[in-house]
mmCIF file of C-alpha atoms in Angstrom:
data_model
loop_
_atom_site.group_PDB
_atom_site.id
_atom_site.type_symbol
_atom_site.label_atom_id
_atom_site.label_comp_id
_atom_site.label_asym_id
_atom_site.label_seq_id
_atom_site.Cartn_x
_atom_site.Cartn_y
_atom_site.Cartn_z
ATOM 1 C CA MET H 34 -6.908 -2.864 -23.721
ATOM 2 C CA ILE H 35 -4.537 -0.178 -22.675
ATOM 3 C CA ARG H 36 -3.698 2.636 -24.997
ATOM 4 C CA ARG H 37 -1.207 5.250 -24.408
ATOM 5 C CA ARG H 38 -1.780 8.766 -25.754
ATOM 6 C CA ASN H 39 0.845 11.536 -25.772
ATOM 7 C CA GLY H 40 2.842 9.493 -23.273
ATOM 8 C CA THR H 41 0.902 11.026 -20.379
ATOM 9 C CA ILE H 42 -2.661 9.475 -20.215
ATOM 10 C CA ASN H 43 -3.641 5.905 -20.320
ATOM 11 C CA THR H 44 -7.093 5.034 -21.593
ATOM 12 C CA ARG H 45 -8.657 1.814 -20.994
ATOM 13 C CA GLU H 46 -11.613 1.013 -23.283
ATOM 14 C CA ARG H 47 -14.122 -1.728 -22.864
ATOM 15 C CA CYS H 48 -16.011 -2.242 -26.127
ATOM 16 C CA GLY H 49 -19.790 -2.476 -25.980
ATOM 17 C CA THR H 50 -22.095 -4.695 -27.812
ATOM 18 C CA SER H 51 -23.835 -2.494 -30.402
ATOM 19 C CA GLY H 52 -22.277 0.566 -31.807
ATOM 20 C CA PRO H 53 -20.873 3.853 -30.600
ATOM 21 C CA GLY H 54 -21.835 5.175 -27.362
ATOM 22 C CA TRP H 55 -21.955 1.810 -25.610
ATOM 23 C CA GLY H 56 -18.268 1.665 -24.717
ATOM 24 C CA SER H 57 -16.926 2.664 -21.379
ATOM 25 C CA VAL H 58 -13.799 4.834 -21.027
ATOM 26 C CA TRP H 59 -11.545 5.367 -18.038
ATOM 27 C CA ARG H 60 -8.774 7.981 -17.993
ATOM 28 C CA ARG H 61 -5.808 7.999 -15.724
ATOM 29 C CA SER H 62 -3.742 11.180 -15.633
ATOM 30 C CA MET H 63 -0.236 11.246 -14.413
ATOM 31 C CA ASP H 64 0.353 12.356 -10.722
ATOM 32 C CA GLY H 65 4.024 13.370 -10.743
ATOM 33 C CA VAL H 66 7.251 11.414 -10.728
ATOM 34 C CA PHE H 67 8.672 8.755 -8.331
ATOM 35 C CA THR H 68 12.489 9.268 -7.913
ATOM 36 C CA ILE H 69 14.971 6.975 -6.443
ATOM 37 C CA ALA H 70 18.623 8.357 -5.760
ATOM 38 C CA ARG H 71 21.706 7.325 -3.836
ATOM 39 C CA ASN H 72 21.748 8.441 -0.181
ATOM 40 C CA PRO H 73 24.664 11.039 0.266
ATOM 41 C CA GLN H 74 24.987 9.815 3.893
ATOM 42 C CA GLU H 75 27.707 7.410 3.235
ATOM 43 C CA ASP H 76 27.617 5.889 6.883
ATOM 44 C CA SER H 77 23.864 5.097 6.535
ATOM 45 C CA LYS H 78 22.600 1.560 6.417
ATOM 46 C CA LEU H 79 19.860 2.767 4.017
ATOM 47 C CA PRO H 80 21.639 3.521 0.861
ATOM 48 C CA TYR H 81 18.894 4.894 -1.278
ATOM 49 C CA LEU H 82 16.521 7.906 -1.156
ATOM 50 C CA LEU H 83 12.916 7.825 -2.343
ATOM 51 C CA ARG H 84 10.913 10.941 -3.257
ATOM 52 C CA LEU H 85 7.107 10.492 -3.373
ATOM 53 C CA PRO H 86 4.952 13.214 -5.099
ATOM 54 C CA ILE H 87 2.818 13.607 -2.045
ATOM 55 C CA GLU H 88 2.699 16.098 0.892
ATOM 56 C CA GLY H 89 5.017 18.582 -0.815
ATOM 57 C CA GLY H 90 7.550 15.754 -1.793
ATOM 58 C CA LEU H 91 7.894 13.085 1.004
ATOM 59 C CA VAL H 92 11.532 11.930 1.161
ATOM 60 C CA LEU H 93 12.485 8.586 2.733
ATOM 61 C CA LYS H 94 15.656 6.612 3.163
ATOM 62 C CA ALA H 95 15.424 2.967 2.003
ATOM 63 C CA ARG H 96 17.248 -0.108 2.137
ATOM 64 C CA ASP H 97 16.589 -1.220 -1.476
ATOM 65 C CA THR H 98 15.142 0.236 -4.709
ATOM 66 C CA TRP H 99 11.976 -1.982 -4.728
ATOM 67 C CA PRO H 100 10.387 -4.574 -2.397
ATOM 68 C CA ARG H 101 10.932 -7.579 -4.823
ATOM 69 C CA SER H 102 10.975 -10.485 -2.461
ATOM 70 C CA SER H 103 10.579 -8.892 0.993
ATOM 71 C CA ARG H 104 9.485 -5.699 2.631
ATOM 72 C CA VAL H 105 11.975 -2.872 2.438
ATOM 73 C CA TYR H 106 12.578 -0.843 5.564
ATOM 74 C CA CYS H 107 12.392 3.051 5.169
ATOM 75 C CA HIS H 108 12.948 5.924 7.434
ATOM 76 C CA PRO H 109 12.211 9.740 7.040
ATOM 77 C CA TYR H 110 15.006 11.738 5.585
ATOM 78 C CA GLU H 111 15.111 14.936 7.555
ATOM 79 C CA GLU H 112 17.478 16.899 5.407
ATOM 80 C CA GLY H 113 15.273 17.255 2.349
ATOM 81 C CA TRP H 114 15.953 16.247 -1.134
ATOM 82 C CA PRO H 115 19.545 16.994 -2.082
ATOM 83 C CA PRO H 116 19.830 19.308 -5.123
ATOM 84 C CA ASP H 117 22.798 17.312 -6.544
ATOM 85 C CA ALA H 118 21.345 13.910 -5.889
ATOM 86 C CA GLU H 119 22.635 11.021 -7.927
ATOM 87 C CA ILE H 120 19.500 9.780 -9.639
ATOM 88 C CA VAL H 121 19.176 5.989 -9.923
ATOM 89 C CA GLU H 122 15.706 5.707 -11.388
ATOM 90 C CA GLU H 123 12.616 7.742 -12.203
ATOM 91 C CA ALA H 124 9.164 6.713 -13.075
ATOM 92 C CA PRO H 125 5.882 8.545 -13.783
ATOM 93 C CA VAL H 126 3.279 8.104 -11.204
ATOM 94 C CA VAL H 127 -0.341 7.249 -11.988
ATOM 95 C CA SER H 128 -1.496 7.513 -8.361
ATOM 96 C CA CYS H 129 0.034 8.451 -4.975
ATOM 97 C CA ARG H 130 -2.448 8.734 -2.225
ATOM 98 C CA ARG H 131 -2.340 8.494 1.567
ATOM 99 C CA ARG H 132 -5.070 6.254 2.845
ATOM 100 C CA GLY H 133 -4.887 6.393 6.731
ATOM 101 C CA ALA H 134 -1.522 4.860 7.851
ATOM 102 C CA VAL H 135 -0.778 3.629 4.359
ATOM 103 C CA ILE H 136 0.464 5.391 1.145
ATOM 104 C CA ASP H 137 -0.572 3.665 -2.052
ATOM 105 C CA LEU H 138 1.818 4.084 -4.971
ATOM 106 C CA VAL H 139 1.001 3.131 -8.554
ATOM 107 C CA LEU H 140 3.559 3.722 -11.297
ATOM 108 C CA ASP H 141 3.154 3.943 -15.056
ATOM 109 C CA ARG H 142 5.093 0.975 -16.167
ATOM 110 C CA PRO H 143 4.192 -2.611 -16.979
ATOM 111 C CA ARG H 144 6.241 -4.301 -14.126
ATOM 112 C CA LEU H 145 7.018 -3.381 -10.556
ATOM 113 C CA ASN H 146 4.300 -0.865 -10.617
ATOM 114 C CA ARG H 147 2.136 -1.284 -7.474
ATOM 115 C CA SER H 148 3.306 -0.888 -3.928
ATOM 116 C CA GLN H 149 2.376 0.416 -0.374
ATOM 117 C CA PHE H 150 4.241 2.425 2.287
ATOM 118 C CA VAL H 151 2.953 1.179 5.592
ATOM 119 C CA PHE H 152 3.403 3.493 8.665
ATOM 120 C CA THR H 153 3.370 1.298 11.751
ATOM 121 C CA GLU H 154 5.364 0.446 14.827
ATOM 122 C CA SER H 155 8.241 -2.157 15.341
ATOM 123 C CA ARG H 156 9.334 -3.001 18.916
ATOM 124 C CA GLY H 157 7.528 0.110 20.125
ATOM 125 C CA ARG H 158 9.095 2.492 17.756
ATOM 126 C CA PRO H 159 7.725 4.210 14.567
ATOM 127 C CA ALA H 160 8.642 2.268 11.412
ATOM 128 C CA ILE H 161 7.819 2.459 7.630
ATOM 129 C CA PHE H 162 7.758 -0.565 5.551
ATOM 130 C CA TRP H 163 7.574 -0.575 1.723
ATOM 131 C CA GLN H 164 5.770 -3.618 0.443
ATOM 132 C CA THR H 165 4.192 -5.176 -2.593
ATOM 133 C CA ARG H 166 1.578 -7.901 -2.614
ATOM 134 C CA LYS H 167 4.191 -10.547 -3.053
ATOM 135 C CA ALA H 168 6.401 -9.130 -0.362
ATOM 136 C CA ALA H 169 3.464 -8.886 2.081
ATOM 137 C CA ARG H 170 2.473 -12.596 1.538
ATOM 138 C CA ALA H 171 6.076 -13.548 2.011
ATOM 139 C CA ALA H 172 6.000 -11.850 5.405
ATOM 140 C CA ASN H 173 3.204 -14.197 6.348
ATOM 141 C CA PRO H 174 4.352 -17.661 5.108
ATOM 142 C CA GLY H 175 1.759 -20.361 4.799
ATOM 143 C CA ALA H 176 -1.034 -17.640 4.662
ATOM 144 C CA ARG H 177 -1.733 -18.110 8.406
ATOM 145 C CA ILE H 178 -5.017 -16.833 9.602
ATOM 146 C CA PRO H 179 -4.035 -13.490 11.322
ATOM 147 C CA ARG H 180 -5.121 -12.745 14.864
ATOM 148 C CA ALA H 181 -7.736 -10.086 15.277
ATOM 149 C CA ARG H 182 -6.100 -6.723 15.343
ATOM 150 C CA ALA H 183 -6.427 -4.996 18.688
ATOM 151 C CA LEU H 184 -8.653 -2.048 18.555
ATOM 152 C CA PRO H 185 -7.820 1.045 20.748
ATOM 153 C CA GLU H 186 -9.500 0.916 24.175
ATOM 154 C CA GLY H 187 -10.558 3.685 26.437
ATOM 155 C CA PHE H 188 -11.240 6.241 23.714
ATOM 156 C CA ALA H 189 -14.182 8.709 23.589
ATOM 157 C CA ILE H 190 -16.979 8.676 20.944
ATOM 158 C CA ALA H 191 -18.627 12.103 20.464
ATOM 159 C CA VAL H 192 -22.404 11.921 19.977
ATOM 160 C CA ASP H 193 -24.109 14.821 18.345
ATOM 161 C CA THR H 194 -26.378 16.836 20.475
ATOM 162 C CA ARG H 195 -29.256 16.399 18.083
ATOM 163 C CA GLU H 196 -29.113 12.585 18.103
ATOM 164 C CA ARG H 197 -32.124 11.052 19.826
ATOM 165 C CA TYR H 198 -31.908 7.623 21.509
ATOM 166 C CA PRO H 199 -28.170 7.356 20.808
ATOM 167 C CA TYR H 200 -26.056 4.263 20.818
ATOM 168 C CA ARG H 201 -24.669 3.482 24.279
ATOM 169 C CA PHE H 202 -21.621 1.296 23.123
ATOM 170 C CA ALA H 203 -22.199 -0.889 26.239
ATOM 171 C CA GLY H 204 -19.323 -3.203 27.132
ATOM 172 C CA ARG H 205 -16.941 -1.541 24.711
ATOM 173 C CA GLY H 206 -14.706 0.170 27.127
ATOM 174 C CA VAL H 207 -15.345 3.622 25.558
ATOM 175 C CA THR H 208 -16.885 6.748 26.881
ATOM 176 C CA THR H 209 -19.381 8.991 25.088
ATOM 177 C CA GLU H 210 -19.703 12.800 25.209
ATOM 178 C CA ARG H 211 -22.248 15.086 23.783
ATOM 179 C CA LEU H 212 -20.857 17.556 21.147
ATOM 180 C CA ALA H 213 -22.344 19.676 18.429
ATOM 181 C CA LEU H 214 -20.794 17.873 15.492
ATOM 182 C CA PRO H 215 -20.347 19.489 11.954
ATOM 183 C CA ALA H 216 -21.313 16.268 10.326
ATOM 184 C CA GLY H 217 -22.567 12.854 11.458
ATOM 185 C CA ASP H 218 -24.145 11.537 14.552
ATOM 186 C CA TYR H 219 -21.120 9.797 15.975
ATOM 187 C CA ALA H 220 -17.470 10.744 15.704
ATOM 188 C CA VAL H 221 -13.864 10.454 17.092
ATOM 189 C CA VAL H 222 -12.234 13.751 17.628
ATOM 190 C CA ALA H 223 -8.663 14.907 17.798
ATOM 191 C CA GLU H 224 -7.813 18.352 19.026
ATOM 192 C CA GLY H 225 -11.417 19.470 18.660
ATOM 193 C CA ASP H 226 -11.834 18.362 15.100
ATOM 194 C CA PRO H 227 -13.537 15.039 13.855
ATOM 195 C CA ILE H 228 -11.195 12.688 12.164
ATOM 196 C CA ALA H 229 -14.036 10.257 11.372
ATOM 197 C CA ALA H 230 -17.798 10.375 11.637
ATOM 198 C CA VAL H 231 -20.877 8.115 11.056
ATOM 199 C CA GLU H 232 -24.291 9.223 10.098
ATOM 200 C CA ARG H 233 -27.016 6.873 11.447
ATOM 201 C CA LYS H 234 -30.161 6.346 9.476
ATOM 202 C CA THR H 235 -33.220 4.183 9.902
ATOM 203 C CA LEU H 236 -34.964 3.102 6.801
ATOM 204 C CA GLU H 237 -37.694 5.508 7.265
ATOM 205 C CA ASN H 238 -35.252 8.453 7.892
ATOM 206 C CA LEU H 239 -33.150 7.416 4.786
ATOM 207 C CA ALA H 240 -36.262 7.426 2.743
ATOM 208 C CA ALA H 241 -37.294 10.872 4.027
ATOM 209 C CA SER H 242 -33.904 12.479 3.695
ATOM 210 C CA LEU H 243 -33.539 11.178 0.180
ATOM 211 C CA SER H 244 -37.113 12.490 -0.733
ATOM 212 C CA ASP H 245 -36.593 16.053 0.677
ATOM 213 C CA GLY H 246 -32.917 16.396 -0.609
ATOM 214 C CA THR H 247 -31.285 16.804 2.900
ATOM 215 C CA MET H 248 -29.337 13.480 2.338
ATOM 216 C CA ALA H 249 -27.172 15.134 -0.483
ATOM 217 C CA PHE H 250 -26.055 17.880 1.844
ATOM 218 C CA GLN H 251 -25.366 15.431 4.620
ATOM 219 C CA MET H 252 -23.209 13.529 2.264
ATOM 220 C CA GLN H 253 -21.483 16.806 1.193
ATOM 221 C CA ARG H 254 -20.586 17.538 4.887
ATOM 222 C CA LEU H 255 -19.456 14.056 5.508
ATOM 223 C CA ALA H 256 -17.219 14.125 2.482
ATOM 224 C CA GLU H 257 -15.360 17.149 3.905
ATOM 225 C CA LEU H 258 -14.114 14.992 6.780
ATOM 226 C CA PRO H 259 -11.045 12.767 6.657
ATOM 227 C CA SER H 260 -13.251 9.685 7.041
ATOM 228 C CA ALA H 261 -16.981 9.209 7.074
ATOM 229 C CA ALA H 262 -19.656 6.734 6.438
ATOM 230 C CA VAL H 263 -23.489 6.363 6.608
ATOM 231 C CA VAL H 264 -24.844 3.245 8.309
ATOM 232 C CA VAL H 265 -28.450 2.084 7.820
ATOM 233 C CA GLU H 266 -30.384 0.230 10.341
ATOM 234 C CA GLY H 267 -32.043 -2.214 7.921
ATOM 235 C CA ARG H 268 -31.425 -4.211 4.755
ATOM 236 C CA TYR H 269 -31.191 -2.897 1.303
ATOM 237 C CA PRO H 270 -34.145 -5.095 -0.060
ATOM 238 C CA GLN H 271 -36.311 -3.470 2.514
ATOM 239 C CA LEU H 272 -36.133 -0.085 0.530
ATOM 240 C CA PHE H 273 -38.369 -1.656 -2.002
ATOM 241 C CA GLY H 274 -41.135 -2.411 0.499
ATOM 242 C CA LEU H 275 -41.493 1.043 1.981
ATOM 243 C CA GLU H 276 -44.913 2.690 1.613
ATOM 244 C CA HIS H 277 -45.475 6.124 -0.002
ATOM 245 C CA VAL H 278 -42.197 6.155 -1.841
ATOM 246 C CA PRO H 279 -41.250 4.102 -4.835
ATOM 247 C CA GLY H 280 -38.411 1.802 -3.854
ATOM 248 C CA ALA H 281 -36.779 2.032 -7.273
ATOM 249 C CA TRP H 282 -36.618 5.747 -7.027
ATOM 250 C CA LEU H 283 -34.995 5.474 -3.596
ATOM 251 C CA ALA H 284 -32.476 3.098 -4.908
ATOM 252 C CA ASP H 285 -31.746 5.177 -7.860
ATOM 253 C CA MET H 286 -31.169 8.316 -5.743
ATOM 254 C CA LEU H 287 -28.915 6.444 -3.299
ATOM 255 C CA ALA H 288 -26.747 5.196 -6.191
ATOM 256 C CA ARG H 289 -26.291 8.599 -7.637
ATOM 257 C CA LEU H 290 -25.250 9.932 -4.229
ATOM 258 C CA GLN H 291 -22.768 7.031 -3.851
ATOM 259 C CA LEU H 292 -21.228 7.926 -7.248
ATOM 260 C CA ARG H 293 -21.144 11.577 -6.421
ATOM 261 C CA TYR H 294 -19.438 10.923 -3.099
ATOM 262 C CA PRO H 295 -17.580 7.711 -3.371
ATOM 263 C CA GLU H 296 -15.336 8.455 -0.335
ATOM 264 C CA VAL H 297 -18.446 8.103 1.911
ATOM 265 C CA PRO H 298 -19.585 4.467 1.917
ATOM 266 C CA ILE H 299 -23.286 3.693 2.750
ATOM 267 C CA VAL H 300 -23.480 0.520 4.715
ATOM 268 C CA PHE H 301 -26.758 -1.457 5.298
ATOM 269 C CA ALA H 302 -26.242 -3.175 8.698
ATOM 270 C CA ASP H 303 -29.420 -5.150 8.970
ATOM 271 C CA SER H 304 -30.497 -3.962 12.441
ATOM 272 C CA ARG H 305 -29.961 -1.267 15.127
ATOM 273 C CA ARG H 306 -27.687 -3.715 16.941
ATOM 274 C CA PHE H 307 -25.380 -4.411 14.004
ATOM 275 C CA ALA H 308 -25.362 -0.772 13.071
ATOM 276 C CA GLU H 309 -23.966 0.148 16.542
ATOM 277 C CA GLU H 310 -21.421 -2.605 16.307
ATOM 278 C CA TRP H 311 -20.276 -1.411 12.831
ATOM 279 C CA THR H 312 -20.205 2.194 14.022
ATOM 280 C CA TYR H 313 -18.037 1.271 16.946
ATOM 281 C CA ARG H 314 -15.474 -0.744 14.783
ATOM 282 C CA PHE H 315 -15.361 1.884 12.096
ATOM 283 C CA LEU H 316 -14.645 4.797 14.499
ATOM 284 C CA ALA H 317 -12.085 2.570 16.365
ATOM 285 C CA ALA H 318 -10.366 1.512 13.134
ATOM 286 C CA ALA H 319 -10.292 5.191 12.025
ATOM 287 C CA LEU H 320 -8.607 6.179 15.373
ATOM 288 C CA ALA H 321 -5.986 3.372 14.994
ATOM 289 C CA GLU H 322 -5.332 4.226 11.294
ATOM 290 C CA ALA H 323 -5.076 7.910 11.799
ATOM 291 C CA PRO H 324 -1.554 9.293 10.897
ATOM 292 C CA PRO H 325 0.478 10.280 13.821
ATOM 293 C CA GLU H 326 0.469 13.943 14.912
ATOM 294 C CA PRO H 327 3.573 15.949 13.970
ATOM 295 C CA ASP H 328 6.099 16.734 16.711
ATOM 296 C CA ALA H 329 5.585 20.292 18.012
#
């Protein structure tokens, strides 16, 4: 059940089974206003302006006011938001977040409330498409199975200087270089700074770092990066078979850290081979999804 309080906060309550204290409550605070106005550039083929409450107020030109049946083409509006803009529509925003090459927008209204802005390329040129789930499905009629997305080739993976017996990524078309990384064991770097990193753990190392408290600080450092993850060379049930440390305690500590740092996933990859495979694909995807560098 959704309840509106003071017009600014939505509270979703799930009733428990036995008295007060058993219910769960989620709160969603407002995150600005999404505004649609008419484009003052009369000769433009994109007649509307969109202002998103992100990055200081991102302004785009758009072909329509909502992607109802198909994706809407957008383009950056370089002149800034006009002070005398003719407002067409305004809606309070529940969430507006950039996630790699995508901006997720959630509005506080019962219909036409969830959409994405996808920053991509069309015919070799930068393009922005505004889409909903329905519009995205319409762009792929018949729900065809998509081809595997090409991952970038010829990029470099930085390996921390303290990493012993590192992954070689043989046959991947990538090079490796040793660097002193601020977090993680493997990373992709842009202009000297990691844009994504992976911390590698064996089961024994995971248990030791959870026991002595170092895992919490490693997660803290990983969370400071744009993208990061922990990959474990083993299976989750094996935690409960380790000697000297109770498996239930390890699982509890791991769950607490995942709740504390939800932006850093912890992946159990079964073996060293699949952990290396996952690390390569995570870093390659992070490089492909990284937003383009602003023009100098």
